[in-house]
Coordinates of C-alpha atoms in Angstrom, one line a residue:
Chain C
M1 CA 120.6 90.7 110.8
V2 CA 122.3 94.0 110.3
I3 CA 124.8 93.1 107.8
S4 CA 122.5 91.0 105.7
N5 CA 120.0 93.8 105.8
L6 CA 122.5 96.2 104.5
E7 CA 123.4 94.0 101.6
G8 CA 119.8 93.4 100.8
E9 CA 119.1 97.2 100.8
I10 CA 121.9 98.1 98.5
A11 CA 121.2 95.3 96.1
S12 CA 117.5 96.0 95.7
K13 CA 116.7 99.5 96.5
E14 CA 115.1 100.2 93.1
G15 CA 113.0 97.1 93.4
E16 CA 111.9 97.9 96.9
R17 CA 110.7 101.3 95.8
K18 CA 108.9 99.9 93.0
R19 CA 107.2 97.3 95.2
K20 CA 106.3 99.9 97.8
R21 CA 104.7 101.9 95.1
K22 CA 102.8 99.0 93.7
G23 CA 101.8 98.0 97.1
E24 CA 100.0 101.3 97.6
V25 CA 98.0 101.0 94.5
R26 CA 97.0 97.2 94.7
P27 CA 95.6 97.0 98.2
S28 CA 93.1 99.7 97.4
Q29 CA 91.1 97.4 95.1
S30 CA 91.4 94.3 97.1
K31 CA 90.5 96.3 100.2
W32 CA 87.2 97.5 99.0
R33 CA 86.2 94.2 97.6
L34 CA 86.4 92.5 101.0
D35 CA 83.1 91.2 102.3
S36 CA 84.2 92.2 105.9
E37 CA 84.8 95.7 104.7
Q38 CA 81.4 95.8 103.2
K39 CA 79.8 94.5 106.4
T40 CA 81.6 97.0 108.5
Y41 CA 80.4 99.8 106.2
S42 CA 77.0 98.5 106.2
S43 CA 76.7 98.5 110.0
K44 CA 78.1 102.0 110.1
L45 CA 75.6 103.1 107.5
L46 CA 72.8 101.7 109.4
E47 CA 73.7 103.7 112.5
A48 CA 73.9 106.9 110.5
L49 CA 70.6 106.2 108.9
R50 CA 68.9 105.9 112.1
C51 CA 70.3 109.3 113.1
V52 CA 69.1 110.7 109.9
R53 CA 65.7 109.3 110.3
A54 CA 65.3 111.0 113.5
G55 CA 66.9 114.2 112.3
A56 CA 65.4 115.5 109.0
P57 CA 62.0 114.2 108.1
A58 CA 61.5 116.5 105.2
E59 CA 61.8 114.6 101.8
P60 CA 64.5 116.5 99.7
S61 CA 66.8 117.4 102.7
R62 CA 66.4 113.8 103.9
T63 CA 67.7 112.4 100.6
R64 CA 70.6 114.7 100.8
A65 CA 71.2 113.8 104.4
V66 CA 71.1 110.2 103.6
R67 CA 73.6 110.6 100.8
E68 CA 76.0 112.6 103.0
A69 CA 75.7 110.1 105.7
A70 CA 76.5 107.4 103.3
N71 CA 79.6 109.3 101.9
R72 CA 80.8 110.1 105.4
A73 CA 80.6 106.5 106.4
L74 CA 82.4 105.5 103.3
A75 CA 85.2 108.1 104.0
M76 CA 85.4 106.7 107.5
A77 CA 85.9 103.2 106.2
A78 CA 88.9 104.5 104.2
R79 CA 90.7 105.2 107.5
G80 CA 92.1 108.4 106.3
Q81 CA 94.6 107.1 104.0
T82 CA 93.2 108.7 100.9
R83 CA 92.7 112.3 100.1
W84 CA 89.2 112.0 99.0
S85 CA 88.1 110.5 102.3
R86 CA 89.8 113.2 104.2
A87 CA 88.1 115.9 102.0
I88 CA 84.7 114.4 102.6
L89 CA 85.1 114.2 106.3
S90 CA 86.5 117.6 106.6
S91 CA 84.1 119.6 104.3
R92 CA 80.8 118.5 105.4
T93 CA 79.0 121.6 106.7
L94 CA 75.9 123.4 105.3
K95 CA 77.8 126.5 104.9
L96 CA 80.3 124.8 102.7
T97 CA 77.8 123.3 100.4
A98 CA 76.1 126.6 99.9
A99 CA 79.5 128.1 99.2
K100 CA 80.2 125.4 96.7
R101 CA 77.0 126.2 94.9
R102 CA 77.9 129.8 94.7
R103 CA 81.3 129.1 93.5
A104 CA 80.0 126.6 90.9
A105 CA 77.6 129.2 89.5
A106 CA 80.3 131.8 89.3
S107 CA 82.6 129.5 87.5
R108 CA 79.9 128.5 85.1
L109 CA 79.3 132.1 84.2
K110 CA 83.0 132.6 83.7
R111 CA 83.4 129.5 81.5
S112 CA 80.4 130.4 79.3
G113 CA 82.0 133.6 78.7
G114 CA 85.2 132.1 77.6
A115 CA 83.7 129.2 75.8
S116 CA 83.9 131.0 72.5
Q117 CA 87.6 130.9 72.5
E118 CA 89.4 127.8 71.1
K119 CA 89.3 124.9 73.4
K120 CA 92.4 123.3 72.1
R121 CA 94.7 125.4 74.1
P122 CA 94.7 123.1 77.2
P123 CA 95.3 119.7 75.9
A124 CA 92.4 117.5 76.0
I125 CA 93.9 115.2 78.5
Q126 CA 94.5 118.0 80.9
R127 CA 91.0 119.2 80.6
K128 CA 89.7 115.8 81.3
A129 CA 92.0 115.6 84.2
R130 CA 90.4 118.9 85.6
V131 CA 87.0 117.4 85.1
L132 CA 88.0 114.2 87.0
G133 CA 89.5 116.2 89.7
K134 CA 86.2 118.1 90.2
L135 CA 84.3 114.8 90.5
V136 CA 86.5 113.2 93.0
P137 CA 86.3 115.2 96.3
G138 CA 89.3 117.0 97.3
C139 CA 91.4 116.3 94.1
R140 CA 91.2 119.5 92.2
Q141 CA 94.8 120.7 92.3
L142 CA 96.4 117.3 92.2
S143 CA 99.1 115.9 90.0
F144 CA 98.0 113.5 87.3
P145 CA 99.5 110.2 88.7
K146 CA 98.3 111.1 92.1
L147 CA 94.8 111.9 90.7
L148 CA 94.6 108.5 89.0
E149 CA 95.6 106.8 92.2
E150 CA 92.9 108.6 94.1
T151 CA 90.4 107.9 91.4
S152 CA 91.0 104.2 91.3
D153 CA 90.6 104.0 95.1
Y154 CA 87.5 106.2 94.9
I155 CA 85.9 104.1 92.3
A156 CA 86.5 101.0 94.3
A157 CA 85.0 102.6 97.3
L158 CA 82.0 103.7 95.4
E159 CA 81.3 100.3 94.1
M160 CA 81.4 99.0 97.6
Q161 CA 79.1 101.8 98.7
V162 CA 76.6 100.9 96.0
R163 CA 76.7 97.2 96.8
A164 CA 76.3 97.9 100.5
M165 CA 73.5 100.4 100.2
S166 CA 71.6 98.1 97.8
A167 CA 71.9 95.1 100.0
L168 CA 70.8 97.2 103.0
S169 CA 67.8 98.5 101.2
E170 CA 66.8 95.0 100.3
I171 CA 67.0 93.9 103.8
L172 CA 65.0 96.9 104.9
S173 CA 62.4 96.3 102.3
S174 CA 62.1 92.7 103.1
I175 CA 61.7 93.7 106.7
G176 CA 59.1 96.2 105.5
S177 CA 57.1 93.9 103.5
G178 CA 57.2 91.3 106.4
S179 CA 58.0 88.3 104.1
G180 CA 60.4 85.7 105.1
A181 CA 62.9 86.0 102.3
P182 CA 66.4 84.8 103.0
P183 CA 68.9 87.7 103.6
P184 CA 71.5 88.2 101.0
A185 CA 75.0 86.9 101.7
Chain O
M1 CA 143.2 92.4 88.3
N2 CA 140.1 90.9 86.9
P3 CA 141.4 87.4 86.4
S4 CA 142.7 87.2 89.8
S5 CA 139.3 88.3 91.2
R6 CA 137.7 85.8 89.0
E7 CA 140.0 83.2 90.4
M8 CA 139.4 84.3 93.8
Q9 CA 135.7 84.0 93.1
G10 CA 136.2 80.6 91.9
M11 CA 138.2 79.9 95.0
A12 CA 135.2 80.8 97.1
S13 CA 132.9 78.2 95.7
S14 CA 135.7 75.6 95.7
A15 CA 136.4 76.6 99.2
Q16 CA 132.7 76.0 100.0
I17 CA 132.9 72.7 98.6
A18 CA 136.2 72.0 100.2
L19 CA 134.7 73.1 103.5
Q20 CA 131.9 70.6 103.1
D21 CA 134.6 68.0 102.9
L22 CA 136.1 69.4 105.9
Q23 CA 132.9 69.1 107.7
N24 CA 133.3 65.3 107.5
G25 CA 136.1 65.8 109.9
Q26 CA 139.5 64.6 108.8
H27 CA 141.9 67.4 109.2
H28 CA 144.4 65.6 106.9
H29 CA 142.1 66.7 104.1
H30 CA 143.7 70.1 104.6
H31 CA 146.2 69.3 101.9
Q32 CA 143.5 68.1 99.6
Q33 CA 141.7 71.3 100.1
I34 CA 144.7 73.3 99.4
Q35 CA 145.3 71.5 96.3
N36 CA 141.7 71.5 95.2
P37 CA 141.4 75.3 94.8
S38 CA 144.3 75.3 92.5
L39 CA 142.7 72.5 90.4
H40 CA 139.3 74.1 90.2
G41 CA 140.6 77.7 90.4
G42 CA 139.3 78.9 87.1
H43 CA 136.0 77.0 86.8
F44 CA 133.7 78.5 89.3
D45 CA 133.0 82.0 88.3
H46 CA 129.4 82.1 88.9
A47 CA 129.1 81.7 92.5
N48 CA 130.0 85.2 93.7
D49 CA 127.3 87.6 92.8
G50 CA 127.9 89.4 95.9
A51 CA 131.5 90.1 95.3
V52 CA 131.1 93.4 96.9
G53 CA 134.8 93.9 97.6
G54 CA 135.9 92.6 94.2
T55 CA 138.5 95.3 93.5
G56 CA 139.2 95.3 97.2
H57 CA 140.2 91.6 97.0
D58 CA 142.6 92.4 94.3
D59 CA 144.4 94.8 96.6
F60 CA 144.1 92.4 99.3
L61 CA 145.8 89.7 97.1
D62 CA 148.6 92.1 96.3
Q63 CA 149.2 92.9 99.9
M64 CA 148.9 89.4 100.8
L65 CA 151.4 88.3 98.4
S66 CA 153.8 91.0 99.4
S67 CA 153.6 90.7 103.2
L68 CA 152.9 87.1 103.8
P69 CA 156.4 85.9 103.4
S70 CA 157.5 88.2 106.0
G71 CA 154.6 87.5 108.2
W72 CA 155.4 83.9 108.6
A73 CA 158.2 84.7 110.8
D74 CA 155.9 86.5 113.3
L75 CA 153.5 83.7 113.6
G76 CA 155.7 81.9 115.8
N77 CA 156.3 84.8 118.1
S78 CA 152.8 86.1 118.5
K79 CA 151.2 83.3 120.3
S80 CA 149.6 85.0 123.2
P81 CA 146.6 86.3 121.2
W82 CA 145.8 82.8 120.3
D83 CA 145.8 81.9 123.9
L84 CA 143.6 84.6 124.8
S85 CA 141.2 84.2 121.9
S86 CA 141.0 80.4 121.9
G87 CA 141.0 80.0 125.6
D88 CA 141.9 76.5 124.9
P89 CA 145.3 75.2 125.8
N90 CA 145.0 72.3 123.6
G91 CA 144.1 74.5 120.6
S92 CA 147.2 76.7 121.0
S93 CA 149.4 73.6 121.2
V94 CA 147.7 72.2 118.2
A95 CA 148.1 75.4 116.4
G96 CA 151.7 75.4 117.2
G97 CA 152.1 71.9 115.9
N98 CA 150.0 72.5 112.9
K99 CA 152.0 75.7 112.1
E100 CA 155.1 73.7 111.8
V101 CA 153.5 70.9 110.0
N102 CA 151.8 73.0 107.5
Y103 CA 154.5 75.3 106.8
A104 CA 156.6 72.7 105.2
P105 CA 154.6 71.9 102.1
Y106 CA 153.9 75.5 101.2
D107 CA 155.7 76.7 98.3
E108 CA 154.6 79.9 96.6
S109 CA 151.6 78.4 94.7
S110 CA 150.2 76.5 97.4
L111 CA 150.7 79.3 99.8
L112 CA 148.9 81.6 97.4
A113 CA 146.1 79.0 96.9
A114 CA 145.7 78.6 100.5
R115 CA 145.6 82.3 101.2
L116 CA 143.2 82.8 98.4
R117 CA 141.0 80.1 99.8
Q118 CA 141.0 81.7 103.2
H119 CA 140.3 84.9 101.7
Q120 CA 137.4 83.6 99.8
I121 CA 136.3 82.0 103.0
S122 CA 136.3 85.3 104.6
G123 CA 135.0 87.5 101.9
G124 CA 132.9 85.1 100.0
S125 CA 129.7 85.9 98.1
S126 CA 126.6 86.4 99.9
P127 CA 124.7 83.3 98.9
G128 CA 127.8 81.5 100.0
V129 CA 127.7 83.1 103.4
K130 CA 125.1 81.0 105.1
P131 CA 126.2 77.6 104.0
L132 CA 129.7 78.9 104.8
M133 CA 128.6 79.7 108.3
L134 CA 127.2 76.3 108.9
Q135 CA 130.2 74.6 107.6
L136 CA 132.5 76.8 109.6
N137 CA 130.7 76.1 112.7
N138 CA 131.4 72.5 112.2
L139 CA 134.9 72.9 111.5
Q140 CA 137.3 70.8 113.5
Q141 CA 139.5 72.5 115.8
S142 CA 142.7 71.5 113.9
Q143 CA 141.4 73.1 110.8
Q144 CA 140.5 76.2 112.5
M145 CA 143.9 76.2 113.9
L146 CA 145.4 75.8 110.5
L147 CA 143.4 78.6 109.2
Q148 CA 144.5 80.7 112.1
A149 CA 148.0 79.9 111.6
M150 CA 148.0 80.6 107.8
G151 CA 146.2 83.7 108.4
R152 CA 148.4 85.2 111.0
S153 CA 148.7 88.7 109.9
P154 CA 151.9 90.6 110.1
T155 CA 150.4 93.9 110.1
G156 CA 150.4 94.2 113.7
S157 CA 146.7 94.0 114.7
G158 CA 147.7 91.4 117.0
P159 CA 144.5 90.6 118.9
G160 CA 142.7 90.4 115.7
D161 CA 144.2 87.0 114.8
S162 CA 142.4 84.3 113.0
G163 CA 143.2 82.4 109.9
L164 CA 141.0 84.8 108.0
L165 CA 142.4 87.9 109.5
L166 CA 145.1 88.1 107.0
P167 CA 143.3 89.2 104.0
L168 CA 141.1 91.5 106.1
T169 CA 144.0 93.4 107.8
L170 CA 145.7 93.8 104.6
G171 CA 143.1 95.3 102.4
S172 CA 139.8 95.8 104.1
G173 CA 140.9 97.7 107.0
G174 CA 138.4 95.8 109.0
A175 CA 140.9 93.7 110.8
G176 CA 140.4 95.4 114.0
E177 CA 136.7 94.6 113.9
V178 CA 137.2 91.0 113.7
D179 CA 137.7 90.8 117.3
V180 CA 134.2 92.0 117.9
P181 CA 132.7 88.9 116.5
F182 CA 134.9 86.9 118.8
K183 CA 133.2 88.5 121.6
S184 CA 129.6 87.7 120.6
P185 CA 129.0 86.2 117.2
N186 CA 125.6 87.3 116.7
S187 CA 123.8 90.5 115.7
T188 CA 125.4 92.5 118.5
G189 CA 128.7 91.4 117.1
G190 CA 127.5 92.8 113.7
E191 CA 126.5 96.0 115.3
G192 CA 129.9 96.3 116.9
L193 CA 131.4 95.9 113.5
Y194 CA 129.3 98.7 112.3
N195 CA 130.5 101.0 115.1
G196 CA 134.1 100.2 114.3
L197 CA 133.5 101.0 110.7
G198 CA 132.1 104.4 111.4
G199 CA 134.6 106.3 109.2
T200 CA 135.1 104.0 106.4
I201 CA 133.9 104.2 102.9
Q202 CA 130.8 102.2 102.7
R203 CA 132.1 99.7 100.2
A204 CA 135.1 98.9 102.1
A205 CA 132.9 98.7 105.2
Q206 CA 130.6 96.3 103.5
A207 CA 133.5 94.1 102.4
A208 CA 134.9 94.2 106.0
T209 CA 131.6 93.5 107.5
Q210 CA 131.0 90.6 105.4
Q211 CA 134.4 89.2 105.9
Q212 CA 134.0 89.9 109.6
F213 CA 130.7 88.2 109.7
H214 CA 132.3 85.2 108.3
H215 CA 134.9 85.5 111.0
A216 CA 132.3 85.8 113.6
Q217 CA 131.0 82.4 112.8
Q218 CA 134.4 80.9 112.7
A219 CA 135.4 82.6 115.9
Q220 CA 132.5 81.0 117.7
N221 CA 134.6 78.1 118.5
Y222 CA 137.4 80.2 119.8
G223 CA 135.2 81.3 122.7
G224 CA 135.1 84.8 124.0
A225 CA 137.9 86.9 123.1
P226 CA 138.6 90.3 124.5
A227 CA 137.8 93.0 122.1
T228 CA 140.4 95.3 123.5
G229 CA 142.3 95.4 120.2
V230 CA 139.3 96.5 118.2
P231 CA 139.3 100.3 118.7
P232 CA 142.9 101.1 118.2
P233 CA 143.5 99.1 115.0
S234 CA 140.2 100.0 113.5
P235 CA 140.9 103.6 112.6
A236 CA 144.3 102.9 111.1
A237 CA 142.8 99.8 109.4
A238 CA 139.8 101.7 108.3
A239 CA 142.0 104.4 106.7
S240 CA 143.9 101.9 104.7
G241 CA 140.8 100.1 103.8
G242 CA 139.2 103.2 102.6
A243 CA 142.2 104.0 100.4
A244 CA 142.2 100.5 99.1
A245 CA 138.6 100.0 98.0
P246 CA 137.3 102.6 95.5
P247 CA 133.8 103.5 95.9
R248 CA 131.5 101.9 93.3
Q249 CA 128.1 103.4 94.0
R250 CA 126.9 104.9 90.8
V251 CA 123.4 105.2 89.5
R252 CA 123.4 102.9 86.5
A253 CA 120.9 103.9 83.8
R254 CA 119.4 101.3 81.5
R255 CA 121.2 100.7 78.3
G256 CA 120.1 102.7 75.3
Q257 CA 118.4 105.4 77.4
A258 CA 119.6 108.8 78.4
T259 CA 121.2 109.2 81.7
D260 CA 119.9 112.9 81.9
P261 CA 118.2 113.3 85.3
H262 CA 115.4 115.1 83.6
S263 CA 114.6 112.4 81.2
I264 CA 114.9 109.8 84.0
A265 CA 112.5 111.7 86.1
E266 CA 110.2 112.1 83.1
R267 CA 110.4 108.4 82.4
L268 CA 109.7 107.5 86.0
R269 CA 106.6 109.8 85.9
R270 CA 105.3 108.3 82.7
E271 CA 105.8 104.8 84.1
R272 CA 103.8 105.8 87.2
I273 CA 101.0 107.2 85.1
A274 CA 100.9 104.2 82.9
E275 CA 100.8 102.0 86.0
R276 CA 97.9 103.7 87.5
M277 CA 96.0 103.9 84.2
K278 CA 96.4 100.1 84.0
A279 CA 94.9 99.7 87.5
L280 CA 92.1 101.9 86.6
Q281 CA 91.4 100.0 83.4
E282 CA 90.6 96.9 85.5
L283 CA 88.2 98.8 87.6
V284 CA 86.2 100.5 84.9
P285 CA 84.1 98.4 82.5
N286 CA 84.5 99.0 78.8
A287 CA 88.2 99.5 79.4
N288 CA 89.3 98.3 76.0
K289 CA 90.3 101.8 75.0
T290 CA 93.9 102.2 74.3
D291 CA 93.9 106.0 74.1
K292 CA 94.5 107.9 77.2
A293 CA 91.9 110.5 76.4
S294 CA 89.1 108.1 75.8
M295 CA 90.0 106.1 78.8
L296 CA 89.7 109.2 80.8
D297 CA 86.3 109.8 79.3
E298 CA 85.3 106.4 80.4
I299 CA 86.6 106.9 83.9
I300 CA 84.7 110.2 84.2
D301 CA 81.5 108.7 83.0
Y302 CA 81.9 105.8 85.4
V303 CA 82.5 108.0 88.3
K304 CA 79.5 110.2 87.5
F305 CA 77.4 107.0 87.1
L306 CA 78.4 105.6 90.4
Q307 CA 77.7 108.8 92.2
L308 CA 74.3 108.9 90.6
Q309 CA 73.6 105.5 91.7
V310 CA 74.4 106.4 95.2
K311 CA 72.1 109.4 94.9
V312 CA 69.3 107.1 93.6
L313 CA 69.9 104.6 96.3
S314 CA 69.7 107.2 99.0
M315 CA 66.5 108.3 97.6
S316 CA 65.1 104.8 97.5
R317 CA 66.2 104.2 101.0
L318 CA 63.5 106.3 102.4
G319 CA 59.9 105.2 102.9
G320 CA 58.3 105.2 99.5
A321 CA 60.0 103.0 97.0
A322 CA 61.4 100.4 99.2
A323 CA 60.7 97.8 96.6
V324 CA 63.4 99.2 94.4
A325 CA 65.8 97.3 96.5
P326 CA 65.1 93.7 95.6
L327 CA 66.1 93.8 92.0
V328 CA 69.0 96.2 92.6
A329 CA 70.3 94.0 95.4
D330 CA 69.9 90.9 93.3
V331 CA 72.2 92.1 90.7
S332 CA 74.6 93.9 92.9
S333 CA 74.8 91.4 95.6
E334 CA 75.9 88.8 93.1
G335 CA 79.2 90.5 93.4
Q336 CA 79.6 91.5 89.9
G337 CA 81.3 94.4 88.5
G338 CA 80.1 97.9 87.8
G339 CA 78.7 96.9 84.4
T340 CA 76.1 94.7 85.8
A341 CA 75.5 97.1 88.7
R342 CA 74.9 99.7 86.1
N343 CA 72.2 97.6 84.4
G344 CA 70.9 96.5 87.8
G345 CA 70.6 100.0 88.9
A346 CA 68.7 101.1 85.9
N347 CA 66.6 97.8 86.0
G348 CA 65.9 98.3 89.8
I349 CA 64.8 101.8 89.1
S350 CA 62.4 100.6 86.4
A351 CA 61.3 97.8 88.7
A352 CA 60.2 100.5 91.1
A353 CA 57.7 101.3 88.6
A354 CA 56.2 98.0 89.1
A355 CA 56.5 98.0 92.8
G356 CA 53.5 99.5 94.3
N357 CA 50.6 97.7 92.8
D358 CA 48.1 100.3 93.6
G359 CA 50.3 103.2 93.0
L360 CA 51.6 101.8 89.8
T361 CA 48.6 102.5 87.7
V362 CA 48.3 105.9 89.0
T363 CA 52.0 106.6 88.5
E364 CA 51.7 105.3 84.9
Q365 CA 48.8 107.3 84.1
Q366 CA 50.5 110.4 85.5
V367 CA 53.6 109.6 83.6
A368 CA 51.7 109.2 80.4
K369 CA 49.9 112.5 81.0
L370 CA 53.1 114.2 81.6
M371 CA 54.6 112.7 78.5
E372 CA 52.0 114.1 76.4
E373 CA 52.8 117.6 77.5
D374 CA 56.5 117.6 78.0
M375 CA 59.0 114.8 78.4
G376 CA 61.2 116.8 80.6
S377 CA 58.5 117.1 83.3
A378 CA 57.6 113.4 82.9
M379 CA 61.3 112.6 83.5
Q380 CA 61.4 114.9 86.5
Y381 CA 58.3 113.3 87.9
L382 CA 59.7 109.9 87.5
Q383 CA 63.0 111.0 89.0
G384 CA 61.3 112.5 92.0
K385 CA 59.8 109.0 92.5
G386 CA 63.2 107.4 92.0
L387 CA 62.2 105.8 88.8
C388 CA 63.4 105.9 85.2
L389 CA 62.3 104.7 81.9
M390 CA 63.9 101.9 80.0
P391 CA 63.2 100.0 76.9
I392 CA 60.9 97.1 77.3
S393 CA 63.2 94.6 75.7
L394 CA 65.9 95.5 78.0
A395 CA 63.6 95.3 81.0
S396 CA 62.4 91.8 80.1
A397 CA 66.0 90.6 79.3
I398 CA 67.2 91.7 82.6
S399 CA 64.3 90.6 84.7
S400 CA 64.6 87.1 83.1
A401 CA 68.2 87.0 84.0
T402 CA 67.6 88.1 87.5
C403 CA 64.7 85.7 87.8
H404 CA 67.1 82.8 87.2
A405 CA 69.4 84.2 89.8
R406 CA 66.8 84.5 92.5
P407 CA 64.3 81.6 92.4
P408 CA 63.6 81.8 96.2
S409 CA 62.3 85.3 95.9
G410 CA 59.4 84.0 93.8
A411 CA 57.5 83.7 97.1
R412 CA 57.3 87.4 97.2
H413 CA 55.6 87.5 94.0
A414 CA 52.8 89.6 95.2
S415 CA 54.8 92.3 96.8
N416 CA 57.6 92.1 94.2
P417 CA 56.2 91.2 90.9
V418 CA 59.4 92.1 89.2
D419 CA 61.1 89.0 90.4
G420 CA 58.9 86.7 88.4
T421 CA 59.5 86.6 84.7
P422 CA 56.1 87.2 83.5
S423 CA 55.5 90.1 85.8
S424 CA 57.9 92.7 84.6
P425 CA 57.1 92.3 80.9
N426 CA 53.6 92.5 81.9
M427 CA 54.4 95.7 83.7
S428 CA 56.3 97.0 80.9
V429 CA 53.5 96.1 78.6
L430 CA 51.0 97.6 81.0
T431 CA 53.0 100.7 80.9
A432 CA 53.1 100.8 77.1
Q433 CA 49.3 99.9 77.0
S434 CA 48.3 102.5 79.4
A435 CA 50.4 104.9 77.5
M436 CA 48.8 103.8 74.2
A437 CA 45.5 104.0 75.8
N438 CA 46.2 107.5 76.7
G439 CA 46.8 108.4 73.1
V440 CA 50.6 107.9 72.9
G441 CA 51.4 105.5 70.0
G442 CA 53.1 102.3 70.9
G443 CA 55.8 103.0 68.6
V444 CA 56.2 106.5 69.7
G445 CA 56.0 105.4 73.2
D446 CA 58.8 102.9 72.7
G447 CA 60.8 105.3 70.7
S448 CA 60.5 108.0 73.3
R449 CA 61.1 105.6 76.0
T450 CA 64.2 104.5 74.3
K451 CA 65.2 108.0 74.0
D452 CA 64.4 108.6 77.6
A453 CA 66.4 105.7 78.6
A454 CA 69.3 107.1 76.7
S455 CA 68.9 110.4 78.2
V456 CA 68.6 108.9 81.6
S457 CA 71.8 107.1 81.4
K458 CA 73.7 110.2 80.6
P459 CA 72.4 113.0 82.8

């Protein structure tokens, strides 16, 4: 009750904080490994794919549309708890991707100009952290520990995405070929 | 002060044991209990880890010792609170009788021992709290009366009388709040305690609330008692309690490390980073690198690879290379980590080369032709089809492995020849043969293919 809670708080405040932090990191991995999560994602992906099929029949744009739909479905599955998922969901417009390409080209020009200078100035780890930040959506200007946390969740989510998409394509192909192969678990 | 607090701590555990004896119900065990603490006084030091009010207890002890002798005289006079609180005429008379009975054998030492015992009963350690509660609930009425009588406090917090009030009123400043548990010895009583403790130093408040919680349990048997006395005594008692118990909340840094806040923050940050890196190491394959930089390299490569896999899968999902799926799904759906998925991805992509029987030869010829001119264009052509090149040895190894994993898919031999062991080596061989037939040497083809496989894996 109230009194015993107070005692517990004062006694183990540090431990609780550590436990809370660990609790944030751990469930991300176990969450993306759940079969239920994969099934949820697969069904969402199927819906998205149907829309894409109807929408953009041209080959290259269709590929990109499929990939975007898959990423968006993955971000939805994250339930908005991670930065990268929010960045994916909030930044998916054609205008934005064109702007990104322009920005990437500009930065590449700049970098090639400055590549002659010594690269040791920013420590190697910081450089790699920047590269990683560019890879994970929405994590460019993030502190290092936060970036690592986002990366671990992103990697787990990507793994689940690959598993789900490959399983889905097998089912689709088996349907397409018309044989009676047993569906994967 | 420390020895006395230790003694008191010892008293607590011994008091618990004594209370267990009490539970059996003979009130003449009082004397035994009173003597026992003095016997076992110094032995039980371990019980009280929650000695929150340790220094406060010392002050309580002093005040108890000083004020108790004078307080005994008042006990006979202030009987009305007992009537109110107990609500039991028998209890009051018994209390009176017991009072007289129990005063006699009390000399200084036994008095002190008894008071210490009561004090420990009231302010005992947290692990002792719960068993204490249970035991106290089962206390016989005479024993309760005894405690009440002994604990009659002279400090004038009349309504707050119970045997355990004495130590409380003296030092903790929470005597007034004891009445609240009388009213309702449950969580609401606890909240009332908190309300009463509003102005006190937290430590004293904790000590007081602990003791009051104990009192709450004991007071259950007294029945409902008016809590009228709670507000008036509490401010005064709180002030005295605050002065008595020094605050002991300090951030204790670990031994051997600087207590400088900057270094502490730096240490925390480094710990956090190390924690996250360890979590990432479990996710990423080939995570045996101890260096942070190389670990970061691995992570970056792995993220790039996974994103590439998603891209390839999205390409294969559309019409054409639907047969890419089986082999990829075989490896991936086995639930293995990214390592096998990586191989599976590459293998699946190469399996696509074997997929369309009719289209295969055409594709092969096309690729071979392109390879003559320019490897880059050949690679682009293949990638446009969602394919890639891989060494024959690797392909055969992987296909044999996956063949074992998916025996039932052998039925689909015709449409998915990659599932069968003999087929993909044949395909790879076919690819090599067609390449050779088109003028590219077998060794060159293998070499270039290896090189291409290497280049494919690292775009």
